[in-house]
Short mmCIF file of C-alpha atoms in Angstrom, two decimals:
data_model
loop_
_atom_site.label_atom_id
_atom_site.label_comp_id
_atom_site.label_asym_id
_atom_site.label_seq_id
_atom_site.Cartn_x
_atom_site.Cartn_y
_atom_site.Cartn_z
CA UNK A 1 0.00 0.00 0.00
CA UNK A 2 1.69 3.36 -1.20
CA UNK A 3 2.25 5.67 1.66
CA UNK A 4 0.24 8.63 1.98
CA UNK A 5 1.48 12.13 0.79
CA UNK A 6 4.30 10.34 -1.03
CA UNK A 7 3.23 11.50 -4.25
CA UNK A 8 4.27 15.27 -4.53
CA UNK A 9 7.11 14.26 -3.18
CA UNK A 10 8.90 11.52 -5.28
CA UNK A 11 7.33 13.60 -8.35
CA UNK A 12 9.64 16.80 -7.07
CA UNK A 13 12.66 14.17 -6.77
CA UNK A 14 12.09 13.06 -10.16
CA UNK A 15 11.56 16.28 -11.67
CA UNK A 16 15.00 17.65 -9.72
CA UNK A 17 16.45 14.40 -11.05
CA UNK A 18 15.08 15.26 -14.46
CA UNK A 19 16.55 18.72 -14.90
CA UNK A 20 19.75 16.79 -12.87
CA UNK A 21 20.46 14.32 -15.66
CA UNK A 22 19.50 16.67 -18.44
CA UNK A 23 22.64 18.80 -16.98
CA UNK A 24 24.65 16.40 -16.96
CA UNK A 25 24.41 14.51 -20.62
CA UNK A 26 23.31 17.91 -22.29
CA UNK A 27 20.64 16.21 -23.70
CA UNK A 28 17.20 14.50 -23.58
CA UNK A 29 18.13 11.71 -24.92
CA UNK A 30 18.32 10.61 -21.09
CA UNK A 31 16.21 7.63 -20.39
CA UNK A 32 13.42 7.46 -17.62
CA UNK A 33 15.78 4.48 -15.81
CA UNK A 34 18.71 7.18 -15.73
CA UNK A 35 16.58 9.88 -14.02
CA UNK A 36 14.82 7.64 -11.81
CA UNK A 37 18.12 5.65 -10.94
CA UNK A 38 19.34 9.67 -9.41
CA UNK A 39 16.13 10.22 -7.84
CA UNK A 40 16.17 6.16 -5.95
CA UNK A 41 13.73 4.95 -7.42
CA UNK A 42 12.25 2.16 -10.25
CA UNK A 43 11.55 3.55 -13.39
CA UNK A 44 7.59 1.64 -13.31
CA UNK A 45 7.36 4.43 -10.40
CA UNK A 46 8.73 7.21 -12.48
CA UNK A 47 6.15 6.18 -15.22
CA UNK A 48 3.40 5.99 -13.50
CA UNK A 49 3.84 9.44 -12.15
CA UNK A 50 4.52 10.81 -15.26
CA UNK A 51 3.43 8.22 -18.14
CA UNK A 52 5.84 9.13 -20.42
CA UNK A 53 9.53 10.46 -20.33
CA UNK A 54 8.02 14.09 -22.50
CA UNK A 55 5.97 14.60 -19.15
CA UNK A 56 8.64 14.64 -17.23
CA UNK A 57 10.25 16.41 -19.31
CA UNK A 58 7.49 19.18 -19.27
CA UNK A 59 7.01 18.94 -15.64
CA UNK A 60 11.03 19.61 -15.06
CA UNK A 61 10.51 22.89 -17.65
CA UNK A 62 6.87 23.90 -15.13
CA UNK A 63 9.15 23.94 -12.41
CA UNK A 64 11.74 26.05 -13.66
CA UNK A 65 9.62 28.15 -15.00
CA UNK A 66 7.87 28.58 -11.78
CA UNK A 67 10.80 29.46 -9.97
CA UNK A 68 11.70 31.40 -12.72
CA UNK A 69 8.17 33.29 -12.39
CA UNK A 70 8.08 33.66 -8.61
CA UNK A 71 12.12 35.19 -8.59
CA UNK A 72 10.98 37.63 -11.02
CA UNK A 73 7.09 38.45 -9.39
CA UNK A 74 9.56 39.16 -6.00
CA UNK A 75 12.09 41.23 -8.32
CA UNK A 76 9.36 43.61 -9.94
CA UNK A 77 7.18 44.32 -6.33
CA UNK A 78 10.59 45.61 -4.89
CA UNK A 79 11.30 47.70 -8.13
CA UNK A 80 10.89 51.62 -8.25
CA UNK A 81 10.44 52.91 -11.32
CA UNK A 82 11.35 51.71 -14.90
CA UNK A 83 15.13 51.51 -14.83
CA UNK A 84 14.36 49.27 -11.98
CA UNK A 85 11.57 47.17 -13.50
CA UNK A 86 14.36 46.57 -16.70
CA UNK A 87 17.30 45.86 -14.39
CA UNK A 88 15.35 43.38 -12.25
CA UNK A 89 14.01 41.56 -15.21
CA UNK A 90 17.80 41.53 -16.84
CA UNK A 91 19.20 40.27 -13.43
CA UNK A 92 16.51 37.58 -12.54
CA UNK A 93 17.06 36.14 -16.19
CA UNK A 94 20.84 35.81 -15.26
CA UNK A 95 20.38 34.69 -11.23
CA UNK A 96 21.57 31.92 -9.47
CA UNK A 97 18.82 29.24 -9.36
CA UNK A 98 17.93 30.25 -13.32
CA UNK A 99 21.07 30.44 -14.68
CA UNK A 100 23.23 27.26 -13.51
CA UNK A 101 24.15 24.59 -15.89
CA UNK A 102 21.61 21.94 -15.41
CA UNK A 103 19.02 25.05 -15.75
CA UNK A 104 20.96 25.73 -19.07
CA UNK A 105 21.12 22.58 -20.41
CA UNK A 106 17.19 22.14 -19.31
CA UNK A 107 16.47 25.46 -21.25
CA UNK A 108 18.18 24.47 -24.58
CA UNK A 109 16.59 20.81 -25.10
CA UNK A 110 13.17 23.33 -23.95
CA UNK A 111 13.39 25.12 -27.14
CA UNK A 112 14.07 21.88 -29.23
CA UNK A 113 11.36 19.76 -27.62
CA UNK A 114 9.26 22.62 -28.42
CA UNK A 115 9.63 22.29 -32.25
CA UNK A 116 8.15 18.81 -32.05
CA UNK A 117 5.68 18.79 -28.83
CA UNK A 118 2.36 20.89 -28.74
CA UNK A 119 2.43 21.80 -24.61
CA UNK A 120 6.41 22.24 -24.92
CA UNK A 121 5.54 25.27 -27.86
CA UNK A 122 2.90 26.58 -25.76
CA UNK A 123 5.05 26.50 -22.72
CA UNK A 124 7.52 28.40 -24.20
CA UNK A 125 5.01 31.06 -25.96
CA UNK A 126 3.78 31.92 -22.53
CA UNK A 127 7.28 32.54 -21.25
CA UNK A 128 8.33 34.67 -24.45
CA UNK A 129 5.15 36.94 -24.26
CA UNK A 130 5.38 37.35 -20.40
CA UNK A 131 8.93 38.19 -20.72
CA UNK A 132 7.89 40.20 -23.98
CA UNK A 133 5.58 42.45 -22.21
CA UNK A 134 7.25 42.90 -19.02
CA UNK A 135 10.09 44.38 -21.43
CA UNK A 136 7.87 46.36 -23.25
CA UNK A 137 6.24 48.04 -19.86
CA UNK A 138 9.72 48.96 -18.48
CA UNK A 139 11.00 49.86 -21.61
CA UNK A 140 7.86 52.30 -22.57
CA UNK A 141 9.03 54.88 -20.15
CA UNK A 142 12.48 54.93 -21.14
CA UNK A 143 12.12 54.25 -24.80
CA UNK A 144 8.35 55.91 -25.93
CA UNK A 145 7.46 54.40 -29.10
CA UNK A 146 10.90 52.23 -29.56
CA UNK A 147 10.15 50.18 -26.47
CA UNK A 148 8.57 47.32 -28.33
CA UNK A 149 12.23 46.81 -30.88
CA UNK A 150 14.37 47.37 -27.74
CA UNK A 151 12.00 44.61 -25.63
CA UNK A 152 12.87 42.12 -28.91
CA UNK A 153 16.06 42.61 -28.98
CA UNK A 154 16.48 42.51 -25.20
CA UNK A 155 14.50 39.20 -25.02
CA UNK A 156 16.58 38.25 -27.75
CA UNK A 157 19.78 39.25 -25.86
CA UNK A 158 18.60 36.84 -23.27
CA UNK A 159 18.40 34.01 -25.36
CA UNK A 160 21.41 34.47 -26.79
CA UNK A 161 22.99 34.33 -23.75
CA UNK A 162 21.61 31.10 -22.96
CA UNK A 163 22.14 29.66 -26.06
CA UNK A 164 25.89 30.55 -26.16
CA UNK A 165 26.04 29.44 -22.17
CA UNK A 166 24.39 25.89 -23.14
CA UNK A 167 27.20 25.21 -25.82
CA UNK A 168 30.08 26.62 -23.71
CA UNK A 169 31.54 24.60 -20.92
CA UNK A 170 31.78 25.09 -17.21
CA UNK A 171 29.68 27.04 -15.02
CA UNK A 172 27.98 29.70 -16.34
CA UNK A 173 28.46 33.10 -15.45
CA UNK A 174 25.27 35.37 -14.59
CA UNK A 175 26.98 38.54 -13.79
CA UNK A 176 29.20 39.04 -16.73
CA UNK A 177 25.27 37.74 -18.65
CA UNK A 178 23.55 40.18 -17.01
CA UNK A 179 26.55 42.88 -17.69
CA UNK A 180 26.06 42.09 -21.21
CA UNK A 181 22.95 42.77 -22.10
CA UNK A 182 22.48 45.96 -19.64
CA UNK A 183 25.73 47.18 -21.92
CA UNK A 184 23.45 46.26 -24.86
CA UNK A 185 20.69 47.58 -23.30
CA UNK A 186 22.17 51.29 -22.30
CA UNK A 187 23.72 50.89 -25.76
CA UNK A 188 20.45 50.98 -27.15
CA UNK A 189 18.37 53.31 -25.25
CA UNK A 190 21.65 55.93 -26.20
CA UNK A 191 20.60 56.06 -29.63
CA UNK A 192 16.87 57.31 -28.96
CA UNK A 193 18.27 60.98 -28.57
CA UNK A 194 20.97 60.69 -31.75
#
């Protein structure tokens, strides 16, 4: 008889162990047995929490998102004012539990599984237009009618970053990220008044 309010918890082992072996191989061409081997336990667990290796993968991607999401809600109530709006949403794309290699690797097989896979692609539009518009409303301020280019290329930026990060080796680095595309950033909002 399973014990009670197991559940939640082996599915956030296997969803840690998820994003884990992604990490470490780069890829998803991990195998259910591999990710529930790091989390201890059988892989007939690990599918029948999940069904299918693409839901875990999804449900890894949820939960970095959603830390993701409630690091950059925290960042925006403690901002004052545009500059700090942009600089929050800059730094929280570059922090410490988003921007780690396992995250990284997570992030890069994300935008590949969501060429193929129907929630992956919606997953990922979400995350583009929230990030989008939260550009947009700091840039507005700052940037009048140029604050919809600047939040592309900014969001752009970002990826970039990522991208780059996901091929490179070793840890990644989130302040010389986030120093990159503020430089890019102030670069930008320079040539409104040329």
């Amino acid at each position: 008889m399973p014990k009670l309010g197991m559940e939640p918890i082996r599915r956030d082992a296997l969803i840690k162990a998820a994003i884990a072996e992604i990490g470490a191989t780069g890829a998803l061409e991990v195998t259910v047995s591999r990710i529930a081997r790091r989390a201890g336990m059988s892989s007939a667990l690990a599918h029948h929490y999940f069904g299918s290796k693409e839901q875990m993968f999804l449900a890894a991607m949820r939960h970095i998102l959603a830390v993701y999401g409630a690091e950059m809600r925290g960042a925006l109530v403690m901002a004052r004012g545009p500059e700090q709006r942009l600089q929050a949403l800059v730094r929280v794309s570059f922090s410490g539990s988003n921007f780690r290699r396992d995250a990284v690797s997570a992030w890069l097989n994300f935008y590949v599984m969501a060429q193929r896979n129907a929630q992956a692609a919606r997953l990922l539009r979400i995350y583009q237009q929230r990030l989008r518009s939260n550009l947009r409303h700091a840039l507005r301020p700052i940037a009048g009618a140029r604050a919809a280019d600047l939040a592309e290329g900014a969001a752009a930026m970002i990826d970039g970053v990522y991208l780059r990060e996901a091929l490179g080796t070793g840890e990644p680095n989130g302040t010389r990220a986030e120093q990159q595309v503020t430089s890019w950033l102030q670069a930008a909002l320079s040539r409104r008044t040329e």
